Amino acid sequence: MTTRTRILTGITTTGTPHLGNYAGAIRPAILASQDANADSFYFLADYHALIKCDDPQRIQRSRMEIAATWLAGGLDVNRVTFYRQSDIPEIPELTWLLTCVAAKGLLNRAHAYKASVDKNVETGEDPDAGITMGLYSYPVLMAADILMFNAHKVPVGRDQIQHVEMARDIGQRFNHLFGNGKEFFTMPEALIEESVATLPGLDGRKMSKSYDNTIPLFTSAKDMKDAISRIVTDSRAPGEAKDPNNSHLFTLYQAFASKAQEEAFRAELLQGLGWGEAKNRLFQLLDGQLGEARERYHQLMSRPSDMEDLLLVGAKKARAVAAPFLAELREAVGLRSFVNQAAAPVASKKKAAKSSRVLSFREGNSFRFRVLAADGSQLLLSSEFADGKKAGAVIKELQSGQTLDIRTEKNGFTVWLDGECVAQSSAIYTNDAQRDAGIEALRTALTPIED
């Protein structure tokens, strides 16, 4: 029997979906959900929205608009589990369980947090000015979203790969501390769709609300046509050949056209089609593909109770998975009923809690590993390897008990095998004593455990 791949995708509810959201995330996710071997979970990430937005009306409006967009776009709620994050009380409870095992050092390295700190330092502010615990612990909430449903694949943009890796780290730490041989959490993988379009906006930059260069998806045909008319083009007049490969308008057309339509449009541009008529062709293409979905969208927005009913059904499906699983996790950490409680294997737990770990992970097309101390802090990060076997062989060599070739540098150290640098220290040490302590901690972490 073929195991169904569980796919999980969340959309943060802080804005109105535009054409770029549709082509880059919504459309491919809806198509993926139609795969008979996929078990798809799609949710409105409204807890995440609270990190970015403190306007209740905007969040409520966005929740409705995004739900209506997914449903109007063709998401079949009978094939998938479609729910609001805030309707699953098990999610924040799992977030706390994971927070209690997540290393602060791991969260310190989160890109969003570091970027906020760096911005404060650049402007002379206190490093943590304006930074909430919501922003800081965002990766733990995302880990709970993913690990609660043991997703195998998590479609994300490249800026979110780190968060999926953190979910792996936190899940492995929990398994290590409380599993006693059982793997509670599946290790998720980031799914990067290289073929998915990143659409240019009206000015040629990536289409984004922050650039104010978006094309509305379902507001109205007139709004879409007005936006398309503002697409920046060059000054070539009708009759002059246009270069499709350097045209933002052609890139937009290409993302929605069939191969035959694309080739015909390319030929017309090369033959001198005017930009005004080219923009009209783009509108006709989009209106033809999205017109029916736009009507469904407005029907849904006018009947919010219908969406509410569908989301509550989805929440019931999600909680049928989440509630019994959380009960297992509560039992594992010791939050047990006083009745018929089983004795915990204390000795083996203590032994497990003291162990360091080597974690392998994939990064794009490369393979890497990191060495973590018993407290979860990262001691070592490997170089990139072309395949997992090579990374595994290096790990085996480092744990073989042989003398390590560690070379000190000003602020850290590197590890070498056969004349090749295979890893480097994760921390930046301010003095030799700290660096030497880090090296000693690494030697201890890589020392083979004797039974």
Tab-separated table of C-alpha atoms in Angstrom:
chain	number	residue	atom	x	y	z
A	1	MET	CA	0.000	0.000	0.000
A	2	THR	CA	1.398	3.424	-1.004
A	3	THR	CA	1.853	5.851	1.878
A	4	ARG	CA	0.142	9.164	1.203
A	5	THR	CA	2.408	12.175	1.409
A	6	ARG	CA	1.086	14.747	3.857
A	7	ILE	CA	1.501	18.326	2.593
A	8	LEU	CA	0.876	21.383	4.792
A	9	THR	CA	0.606	25.013	3.719
A	10	GLY	CA	-0.336	28.111	5.717
A	11	ILE	CA	-1.267	31.571	4.451
A	12	THR	CA	-0.778	34.511	6.842
A	13	THR	CA	-3.942	36.600	7.039
A	14	THR	CA	-2.624	40.159	6.848
A	15	GLY	CA	-3.571	41.284	3.337
A	16	THR	CA	-5.696	40.866	0.209
A	17	PRO	CA	-4.454	38.186	-2.233
A	18	HIS	CA	-3.092	39.504	-5.527
A	19	LEU	CA	-2.114	37.927	-8.842
A	20	GLY	CA	1.385	37.073	-7.599
A	21	ASN	CA	0.011	35.184	-4.563
A	22	TYR	CA	-2.289	33.235	-6.857
A	23	ALA	CA	0.362	32.197	-9.395
A	24	GLY	CA	3.112	31.628	-6.842
A	25	ALA	CA	1.273	29.792	-4.042
A	26	ILE	CA	-2.483	29.359	-4.329
A	27	ARG	CA	-2.794	27.892	-7.840
A	28	PRO	CA	0.060	25.340	-7.493
A	29	ALA	CA	-1.189	24.293	-4.038
A	30	ILE	CA	-4.721	23.700	-5.341
A	31	LEU	CA	-3.327	21.631	-8.213
A	32	ALA	CA	-1.152	19.631	-5.787
A	33	SER	CA	-4.176	18.901	-3.591
A	34	GLN	CA	-5.787	17.029	-6.475
A	35	ASP	CA	-3.055	14.352	-6.341
A	36	ALA	CA	-4.641	11.117	-5.085
A	37	ASN	CA	-1.443	10.325	-3.137
A	38	ALA	CA	-1.447	13.672	-1.326
A	39	ASP	CA	-3.024	14.270	2.073
A	40	SER	CA	-3.241	18.060	2.086
A	41	PHE	CA	-3.670	20.441	5.022
A	42	TYR	CA	-4.278	24.115	4.205
A	43	PHE	CA	-4.828	26.686	6.937
A	44	LEU	CA	-5.321	30.379	7.553
A	45	ALA	CA	-2.361	31.365	9.733
A	46	ASP	CA	-4.234	33.943	11.794
A	47	TYR	CA	-2.126	33.493	14.946
A	48	HIS	CA	0.901	34.368	12.816
A	49	ALA	CA	-0.949	37.456	11.585
A	50	LEU	CA	-1.031	38.832	15.132
A	51	ILE	CA	2.768	39.031	15.070
A	52	LYS	CA	2.732	41.408	12.101
A	53	CYS	CA	-0.509	43.320	12.525
A	54	ASP	CA	-2.347	44.961	15.428
A	55	ASP	CA	-5.391	46.065	13.408
A	56	PRO	CA	-8.298	43.707	14.284
A	57	GLN	CA	-10.438	44.859	11.352
A	58	ARG	CA	-7.653	44.223	8.858
A	59	ILE	CA	-7.015	40.738	10.220
A	60	GLN	CA	-10.705	39.833	10.172
A	61	ARG	CA	-11.141	41.163	6.624
A	62	SER	CA	-8.021	39.345	5.432
A	63	ARG	CA	-9.189	36.040	6.935
A	64	MET	CA	-12.393	36.290	4.919
A	65	GLU	CA	-10.670	37.409	1.711
A	66	ILE	CA	-8.060	34.670	1.818
A	67	ALA	CA	-10.599	31.958	2.658
A	68	ALA	CA	-12.821	33.143	-0.203
A	69	THR	CA	-9.838	33.241	-2.584
A	70	TRP	CA	-8.871	29.634	-1.878
A	71	LEU	CA	-12.430	28.402	-2.200
A	72	ALA	CA	-13.148	30.432	-5.328
A	73	GLY	CA	-9.879	29.213	-6.844
A	74	GLY	CA	-11.157	25.649	-6.748
A	75	LEU	CA	-9.958	24.189	-3.447
A	76	ASP	CA	-12.070	21.082	-2.820
A	77	VAL	CA	-12.721	20.969	0.926
A	78	ASN	CA	-13.872	17.354	0.595
A	79	ARG	CA	-10.382	16.329	-0.554
A	80	VAL	CA	-8.330	18.447	1.852
A	81	THR	CA	-8.360	19.658	5.440
A	82	PHE	CA	-8.989	23.421	5.319
A	83	TYR	CA	-9.081	25.253	8.643
A	84	ARG	CA	-8.212	28.352	10.646
A	85	GLN	CA	-5.171	28.015	12.866
A	86	SER	CA	-7.046	29.755	15.703
A	87	ASP	CA	-9.781	27.086	15.646
A	88	ILE	CA	-7.272	24.418	16.750
A	89	PRO	CA	-6.555	24.942	20.490
A	90	GLU	CA	-4.073	22.076	20.385
A	91	ILE	CA	-1.719	24.286	18.314
A	92	PRO	CA	-0.872	26.835	21.062
A	93	GLU	CA	-0.594	24.028	23.620
A	94	LEU	CA	1.886	22.176	21.439
A	95	THR	CA	3.697	25.473	20.892
A	96	TRP	CA	4.342	25.654	24.630
A	97	LEU	CA	5.542	22.038	24.828
A	98	LEU	CA	7.981	22.779	22.000
A	99	THR	CA	9.022	26.124	23.502
A	100	CYS	CA	10.179	24.229	26.586
A	101	VAL	CA	12.647	22.159	24.539
A	102	ALA	CA	13.647	24.756	21.916
A	103	ALA	CA	17.137	26.152	22.506
A	104	LYS	CA	17.314	29.928	22.847
A	105	GLY	CA	20.498	29.827	20.791
A	106	LEU	CA	18.524	28.289	17.931
A	107	LEU	CA	15.919	31.059	18.019
A	108	ASN	CA	18.645	33.710	18.238
A	109	ARG	CA	19.690	32.682	14.733
A	110	ALA	CA	16.240	33.145	13.146
A	111	HIS	CA	16.541	35.430	10.123
A	112	ALA	CA	13.551	37.647	10.970
A	113	TYR	CA	14.739	38.247	14.528
A	114	LYS	CA	18.337	38.905	13.472
A	115	ALA	CA	17.184	41.313	10.752
A	116	SER	CA	15.137	43.283	13.295
A	117	VAL	CA	18.072	43.429	15.718
A	118	ASP	CA	20.471	44.513	12.961
A	119	LYS	CA	18.078	47.264	11.874
A	120	ASN	CA	17.865	48.554	15.449
A	121	VAL	CA	21.644	48.545	15.840
A	122	GLU	CA	22.089	50.428	12.546
A	123	THR	CA	19.746	53.187	13.715
A	124	GLY	CA	21.291	53.389	17.188
A	125	GLU	CA	18.308	51.853	18.981
A	126	ASP	CA	18.380	49.245	21.725
A	127	PRO	CA	18.924	45.893	19.888
A	128	ASP	CA	15.541	44.539	21.015
A	129	ALA	CA	13.512	47.743	20.594
A	130	GLY	CA	10.053	46.968	19.255
A	131	ILE	CA	10.713	43.203	19.086
A	132	THR	CA	7.935	41.140	20.634
A	133	MET	CA	8.078	37.607	21.946
A	134	GLY	CA	5.688	36.778	19.114
A	135	LEU	CA	8.329	37.685	16.547
A	136	TYR	CA	11.108	36.014	18.537
A	137	SER	CA	9.263	32.715	19.021
A	138	TYR	CA	7.596	32.713	15.587
A	139	PRO	CA	9.652	29.659	14.510
A	140	VAL	CA	8.251	27.623	17.424
A	141	LEU	CA	4.650	28.382	16.444
A	142	MET	CA	5.472	27.415	12.873
A	143	ALA	CA	7.085	24.219	14.133
A	144	ALA	CA	3.868	23.412	16.030
A	145	ASP	CA	1.814	23.983	12.853
A	146	ILE	CA	3.992	21.519	10.970
A	147	LEU	CA	4.688	18.904	13.654
A	148	MET	CA	1.111	18.706	14.951
A	149	PHE	CA	0.068	17.050	11.710
A	150	ASN	CA	3.413	15.336	10.982
A	151	ALA	CA	3.675	16.896	7.552
A	152	HIS	CA	6.163	15.282	5.177
A	153	LYS	CA	6.404	18.235	2.784
A	154	VAL	CA	6.010	21.953	3.496
A	155	PRO	CA	5.882	24.166	0.374
A	156	VAL	CA	7.712	27.389	1.256
A	157	GLY	CA	9.643	30.219	-0.304
A	158	ARG	CA	13.395	30.230	0.112
A	159	ASP	CA	13.131	32.735	2.969
A	160	GLN	CA	11.194	30.146	4.989
A	161	ILE	CA	13.557	27.178	4.564
A	162	GLN	CA	15.269	28.011	7.861
A	163	HIS	CA	11.962	27.727	9.745
A	164	VAL	CA	11.338	24.225	8.397
A	165	GLU	CA	14.862	23.261	9.465
A	166	MET	CA	14.151	24.663	12.927
A	167	ALA	CA	10.974	22.573	13.088
A	168	ARG	CA	13.149	19.530	12.381
A	169	ASP	CA	15.617	20.495	15.119
A	170	ILE	CA	12.896	21.115	17.694
A	171	GLY	CA	11.025	17.937	16.745
A	172	GLN	CA	14.187	15.850	16.984
A	173	ARG	CA	14.959	17.355	20.377
A	174	PHE	CA	11.489	16.429	21.652
A	175	ASN	CA	11.773	12.900	20.235
A	176	HIS	CA	15.170	12.551	21.866
A	177	LEU	CA	14.037	13.718	25.297
A	178	PHE	CA	10.632	12.078	25.539
A	179	GLY	CA	10.389	9.398	22.861
A	180	ASN	CA	12.072	6.507	24.696
A	181	GLY	CA	12.567	4.898	21.324
A	182	LYS	CA	9.396	6.288	19.773
A	183	GLU	CA	9.539	8.963	17.086
A	184	PHE	CA	6.557	11.168	17.866
A	185	PHE	CA	7.319	13.650	15.109
A	186	THR	CA	8.013	13.051	11.434
A	187	MET	CA	10.895	15.151	10.144
A	188	PRO	CA	9.444	17.607	7.595
A	189	GLU	CA	11.137	18.680	4.385
A	190	ALA	CA	10.898	22.093	2.771
A	191	LEU	CA	9.415	21.797	-0.711
A	192	ILE	CA	10.793	24.433	-3.060
A	193	GLU	CA	9.005	24.481	-6.401
A	194	GLU	CA	11.585	25.906	-8.793
A	195	SER	CA	9.018	26.006	-11.604
A	196	VAL	CA	6.516	28.119	-9.665
A	197	ALA	CA	6.310	31.628	-11.048
A	198	THR	CA	7.537	34.681	-9.171
A	199	LEU	CA	5.573	37.357	-10.964
A	200	PRO	CA	6.858	40.869	-11.629
A	201	GLY	CA	4.705	43.745	-10.456
A	202	LEU	CA	3.664	46.849	-12.340
A	203	ASP	CA	7.175	48.326	-12.011
A	204	GLY	CA	9.104	45.134	-12.802
A	205	ARG	CA	10.078	44.349	-9.214
A	206	LYS	CA	8.621	41.286	-7.495
A	207	MET	CA	4.874	41.740	-7.114
A	208	SER	CA	4.384	42.660	-3.465
A	209	LYS	CA	2.017	44.728	-1.321
A	210	SER	CA	5.073	46.357	0.266
A	211	TYR	CA	6.050	47.787	-3.162
A	212	ASP	CA	2.466	48.832	-3.971
A	213	ASN	CA	2.875	47.288	-7.421
A	214	THR	CA	0.268	44.508	-7.335
A	215	ILE	CA	-2.493	43.488	-9.732
A	216	PRO	CA	-5.712	42.691	-7.837
A	217	LEU	CA	-6.952	39.151	-8.194
A	218	PHE	CA	-10.675	39.138	-7.534
A	219	THR	CA	-11.737	42.704	-6.644
A	220	SER	CA	-13.287	43.641	-10.033
A	221	ALA	CA	-12.549	43.392	-13.747
A	222	LYS	CA	-12.247	47.193	-13.927
A	223	ASP	CA	-9.642	47.289	-11.127
A	224	MET	CA	-7.642	44.574	-12.868
A	225	LYS	CA	-7.770	46.383	-16.222
A	226	ASP	CA	-6.745	49.681	-14.621
A	227	ALA	CA	-3.784	48.010	-12.907
A	228	ILE	CA	-2.644	46.305	-16.128
A	229	SER	CA	-2.747	49.665	-17.922
A	230	ARG	CA	-0.081	50.927	-15.472
A	231	ILE	CA	2.469	48.165	-16.261
A	232	VAL	CA	5.776	49.858	-17.099
A	233	THR	CA	6.931	49.258	-20.689
A	234	ASP	CA	9.629	50.728	-22.910
A	235	SER	CA	9.075	53.586	-25.376
A	236	ARG	CA	8.867	51.514	-28.551
A	237	ALA	CA	5.928	52.595	-30.692
A	238	PRO	CA	3.373	50.379	-32.479
A	239	GLY	CA	5.050	48.777	-35.461
A	240	GLU	CA	8.439	48.563	-33.739
A	241	ALA	CA	9.634	45.114	-32.660
A	242	LYS	CA	9.382	44.440	-28.903
A	243	ASP	CA	11.732	42.154	-26.942
A	244	PRO	CA	9.553	39.584	-25.107
A	245	ASN	CA	12.488	38.357	-23.013
A	246	ASN	CA	12.840	41.795	-21.402
A	247	SER	CA	9.149	42.541	-21.021
A	248	HIS	CA	7.433	42.333	-17.622
A	249	LEU	CA	4.124	42.249	-19.457
A	250	PHE	CA	5.162	39.174	-21.444
A	251	THR	CA	6.322	37.422	-18.242
A	252	LEU	CA	2.871	37.976	-16.733
A	253	TYR	CA	1.160	36.699	-19.882
A	254	GLN	CA	3.444	33.651	-19.969
A	255	ALA	CA	2.444	32.637	-16.422
A	256	PHE	CA	-1.184	32.128	-17.475
A	257	ALA	CA	-0.993	31.242	-21.181
A	258	SER	CA	-0.865	27.886	-22.910
A	259	LYS	CA	2.268	27.161	-24.921
A	260	ALA	CA	0.450	27.999	-28.160
A	261	GLN	CA	-0.875	31.299	-26.750
A	262	GLU	CA	2.576	32.184	-25.464
A	263	GLU	CA	4.255	31.576	-28.816
A	264	ALA	CA	1.579	33.539	-30.704
A	265	PHE	CA	1.923	36.492	-28.326
A	266	ARG	CA	5.714	36.376	-28.607
A	267	ALA	CA	5.481	36.475	-32.399
A	268	GLU	CA	3.087	39.437	-32.340
A	269	LEU	CA	5.384	41.432	-30.060
A	270	LEU	CA	8.336	40.749	-32.348
A	271	GLN	CA	6.206	41.918	-35.278
A	272	GLY	CA	5.459	45.238	-33.583
A	273	LEU	CA	2.249	44.786	-31.573
A	274	GLY	CA	1.561	48.047	-29.693
A	275	TRP	CA	1.874	48.066	-25.920
A	276	GLY	CA	-1.703	49.257	-25.483
A	277	GLU	CA	-3.086	46.316	-27.418
A	278	ALA	CA	-0.622	43.967	-25.664
A	279	LYS	CA	-2.000	45.088	-22.294
A	280	ASN	CA	-5.523	44.477	-23.563
A	281	ARG	CA	-4.516	40.949	-24.617
A	282	LEU	CA	-3.174	40.297	-21.109
A	283	PHE	CA	-6.422	41.538	-19.550
A	284	GLN	CA	-8.510	39.332	-21.861
A	285	LEU	CA	-6.393	36.288	-20.975
A	286	LEU	CA	-6.658	36.875	-17.223
A	287	ASP	CA	-10.323	37.842	-17.321
A	288	GLY	CA	-11.097	34.692	-19.304
A	289	GLN	CA	-9.338	32.486	-16.779
A	290	LEU	CA	-10.375	34.245	-13.583
A	291	GLY	CA	-13.816	35.640	-14.417
A	292	GLU	CA	-15.826	32.686	-13.086
A	293	ALA	CA	-13.636	32.432	-9.986
A	294	ARG	CA	-14.154	36.169	-9.413
A	295	GLU	CA	-17.923	35.670	-9.407
A	296	ARG	CA	-17.597	32.793	-6.916
A	297	TYR	CA	-15.347	34.986	-4.755
A	298	HIS	CA	-17.925	37.767	-4.518
A	299	GLN	CA	-20.693	35.254	-3.773
A	300	LEU	CA	-18.638	33.834	-0.929
A	301	MET	CA	-17.789	37.267	0.445
A	302	SER	CA	-21.506	38.107	0.485
A	303	ARG	CA	-22.296	34.905	2.408
A	304	PRO	CA	-19.661	34.694	5.187
A	305	SER	CA	-21.777	32.158	7.091
A	306	ASP	CA	-21.139	29.622	4.293
A	307	MET	CA	-17.389	30.029	4.693
A	308	GLU	CA	-17.723	29.823	8.462
A	309	ASP	CA	-19.516	26.488	8.161
A	310	LEU	CA	-16.861	25.081	5.824
A	311	LEU	CA	-14.015	26.193	8.094
A	312	LEU	CA	-15.654	24.704	11.176
A	313	VAL	CA	-16.007	21.377	9.351
A	314	GLY	CA	-12.312	21.647	8.464
A	315	ALA	CA	-11.428	22.409	12.082
A	316	LYS	CA	-13.321	19.318	13.184
A	317	LYS	CA	-11.312	17.188	10.740
A	318	ALA	CA	-8.053	18.765	11.901
A	319	ARG	CA	-8.859	18.324	15.590
A	320	ALA	CA	-9.706	14.660	14.998
A	321	VAL	CA	-5.982	14.318	14.248
A	322	ALA	CA	-4.625	16.894	16.693
A	323	ALA	CA	-6.525	16.055	19.909
A	324	PRO	CA	-5.506	12.383	20.290
A	325	PHE	CA	-1.945	13.191	19.221
A	326	LEU	CA	-1.642	15.952	21.801
A	327	ALA	CA	-2.938	13.542	24.437
A	328	GLU	CA	0.014	11.255	23.588
A	329	LEU	CA	2.438	14.157	23.860
A	330	ARG	CA	1.008	15.268	27.202
A	331	GLU	CA	1.449	11.715	28.465
A	332	ALA	CA	5.034	11.666	27.195
A	333	VAL	CA	6.093	14.832	29.028
A	334	GLY	CA	4.431	13.786	32.285
A	335	LEU	CA	1.125	15.716	32.127
A	336	ARG	CA	-0.758	12.529	32.973
A	337	SER	CA	-3.903	11.525	34.765
A	338	PHE	CA	-3.370	10.496	38.377
A	339	VAL	CA	-5.380	7.359	37.607
A	340	ASN	CA	-3.593	4.327	36.115
A	341	GLN	CA	-0.414	6.279	35.484
A	342	ALA	CA	2.532	4.252	34.283
A	343	ALA	CA	5.934	4.498	35.923
A	344	ALA	CA	8.389	6.507	33.846
A	345	PRO	CA	11.771	4.964	32.999
A	346	VAL	CA	13.711	7.590	34.958
A	347	ALA	CA	17.175	6.182	34.481
A	348	SER	CA	16.980	5.934	30.712
A	349	LYS	CA	15.429	9.416	30.514
A	350	LYS	CA	18.355	10.935	32.402
A	351	LYS	CA	20.782	9.222	30.112
A	352	ALA	CA	18.933	10.472	27.039
A	353	ALA	CA	18.699	14.029	28.342
A	354	LYS	CA	22.480	14.252	28.647
A	355	SER	CA	23.205	13.185	25.088
A	356	SER	CA	24.492	15.501	22.403
A	357	ARG	CA	23.288	15.080	18.823
A	358	VAL	CA	24.380	15.246	15.199
A	359	LEU	CA	21.534	16.367	12.918
A	360	SER	CA	21.580	15.968	9.142
A	361	PHE	CA	19.495	18.164	6.861
A	362	ARG	CA	19.056	19.139	3.240
A	363	GLU	CA	19.613	22.706	2.050
A	364	GLY	CA	18.566	23.259	-1.554
A	365	ASN	CA	20.485	20.687	-3.604
A	366	SER	CA	23.154	20.186	-0.927
A	367	PHE	CA	23.420	18.177	2.302
A	368	ARG	CA	24.775	19.433	5.619
A	369	PHE	CA	24.877	18.491	9.289
A	370	ARG	CA	25.178	20.304	12.587
A	371	VAL	CA	26.491	19.147	15.970
A	372	LEU	CA	24.408	20.177	18.972
A	373	ALA	CA	25.428	20.129	22.623
A	374	ALA	CA	23.200	18.508	25.249
A	375	ASP	CA	21.534	21.875	25.942
A	376	GLY	CA	20.601	22.218	22.273
A	377	SER	CA	23.166	24.903	21.422
A	378	GLN	CA	24.894	24.508	18.072
A	379	LEU	CA	28.613	23.744	18.225
A	380	LEU	CA	29.464	22.986	14.616
A	381	LEU	CA	27.987	23.500	11.124
A	382	SER	CA	29.283	21.430	8.229
A	383	SER	CA	30.227	22.540	4.757
A	384	GLU	CA	27.860	21.681	1.887
A	385	PHE	CA	28.071	18.172	0.397
A	386	ALA	CA	26.784	17.030	-2.967
A	387	ASP	CA	24.980	13.979	-1.578
A	388	GLY	CA	23.765	12.558	1.710
A	389	LYS	CA	26.176	9.607	1.608
A	390	LYS	CA	29.165	11.936	1.641
A	391	ALA	CA	27.765	13.893	4.599
A	392	GLY	CA	27.037	10.618	6.421
A	393	ALA	CA	30.572	9.358	5.802
A	394	VAL	CA	32.040	12.554	7.273
A	395	ILE	CA	29.802	12.269	10.355
A	396	LYS	CA	30.904	8.647	10.836
A	397	GLU	CA	34.547	9.633	10.531
A	398	LEU	CA	34.198	12.440	13.081
A	399	GLN	CA	32.506	10.083	15.554
A	400	SER	CA	35.012	7.265	15.043
A	401	GLY	CA	37.113	8.249	18.045
A	402	GLN	CA	40.136	9.331	16.024
A	403	THR	CA	41.985	12.521	16.929
A	404	LEU	CA	40.168	15.470	15.409
A	405	ASP	CA	42.052	17.900	13.179
A	406	ILE	CA	40.754	21.170	14.641
A	407	ARG	CA	42.378	24.396	13.485
A	408	THR	CA	41.844	27.571	15.469
A	409	GLU	CA	41.079	30.943	13.940
A	410	LYS	CA	40.692	34.389	15.442
A	411	ASN	CA	36.989	34.102	16.304
A	412	GLY	CA	36.383	30.372	15.962
A	413	PHE	CA	37.711	27.116	14.577
A	414	THR	CA	37.409	24.723	11.655
A	415	VAL	CA	37.438	20.917	11.396
A	416	TRP	CA	39.442	19.158	8.660
A	417	LEU	CA	39.498	15.648	7.171
A	418	ASP	CA	42.081	14.480	4.657
A	419	GLY	CA	43.254	18.034	3.999
A	420	GLU	CA	39.741	19.360	3.404
A	421	CYS	CA	37.765	21.733	5.640
A	422	VAL	CA	34.499	19.902	6.395
A	423	ALA	CA	32.922	22.096	9.093
A	424	GLN	CA	33.266	25.316	11.061
A	425	SER	CA	32.292	26.547	14.509
A	426	SER	CA	28.850	28.110	14.799
A	427	ALA	CA	29.563	30.657	17.511
A	428	ILE	CA	31.738	33.756	17.238
A	429	TYR	CA	34.084	33.661	20.248
A	430	THR	CA	35.328	36.877	21.801
A	431	ASN	CA	38.442	35.382	23.387
A	432	ASP	CA	40.680	32.303	23.302
A	433	ALA	CA	39.220	30.841	26.503
A	434	GLN	CA	35.704	30.800	25.088
A	435	ARG	CA	36.939	29.291	21.833
A	436	ASP	CA	38.898	26.576	23.641
A	437	ALA	CA	35.823	25.762	25.745
A	438	GLY	CA	33.821	25.437	22.529
A	439	ILE	CA	36.418	23.045	21.093
A	440	GLU	CA	36.339	20.938	24.248
A	441	ALA	CA	32.527	20.826	24.121
A	442	LEU	CA	32.734	19.634	20.510
A	443	ARG	CA	35.240	16.890	21.387
A	444	THR	CA	32.873	15.712	24.128
A	445	ALA	CA	29.881	15.779	21.769
A	446	LEU	CA	31.696	13.671	19.174
A	447	THR	CA	33.158	11.169	21.658
A	448	PRO	CA	31.680	7.685	20.973
A	449	ILE	CA	29.249	6.563	23.695
A	450	GLU	CA	30.257	3.298	25.332
A	451	ASP	CA	27.498	0.898	26.363
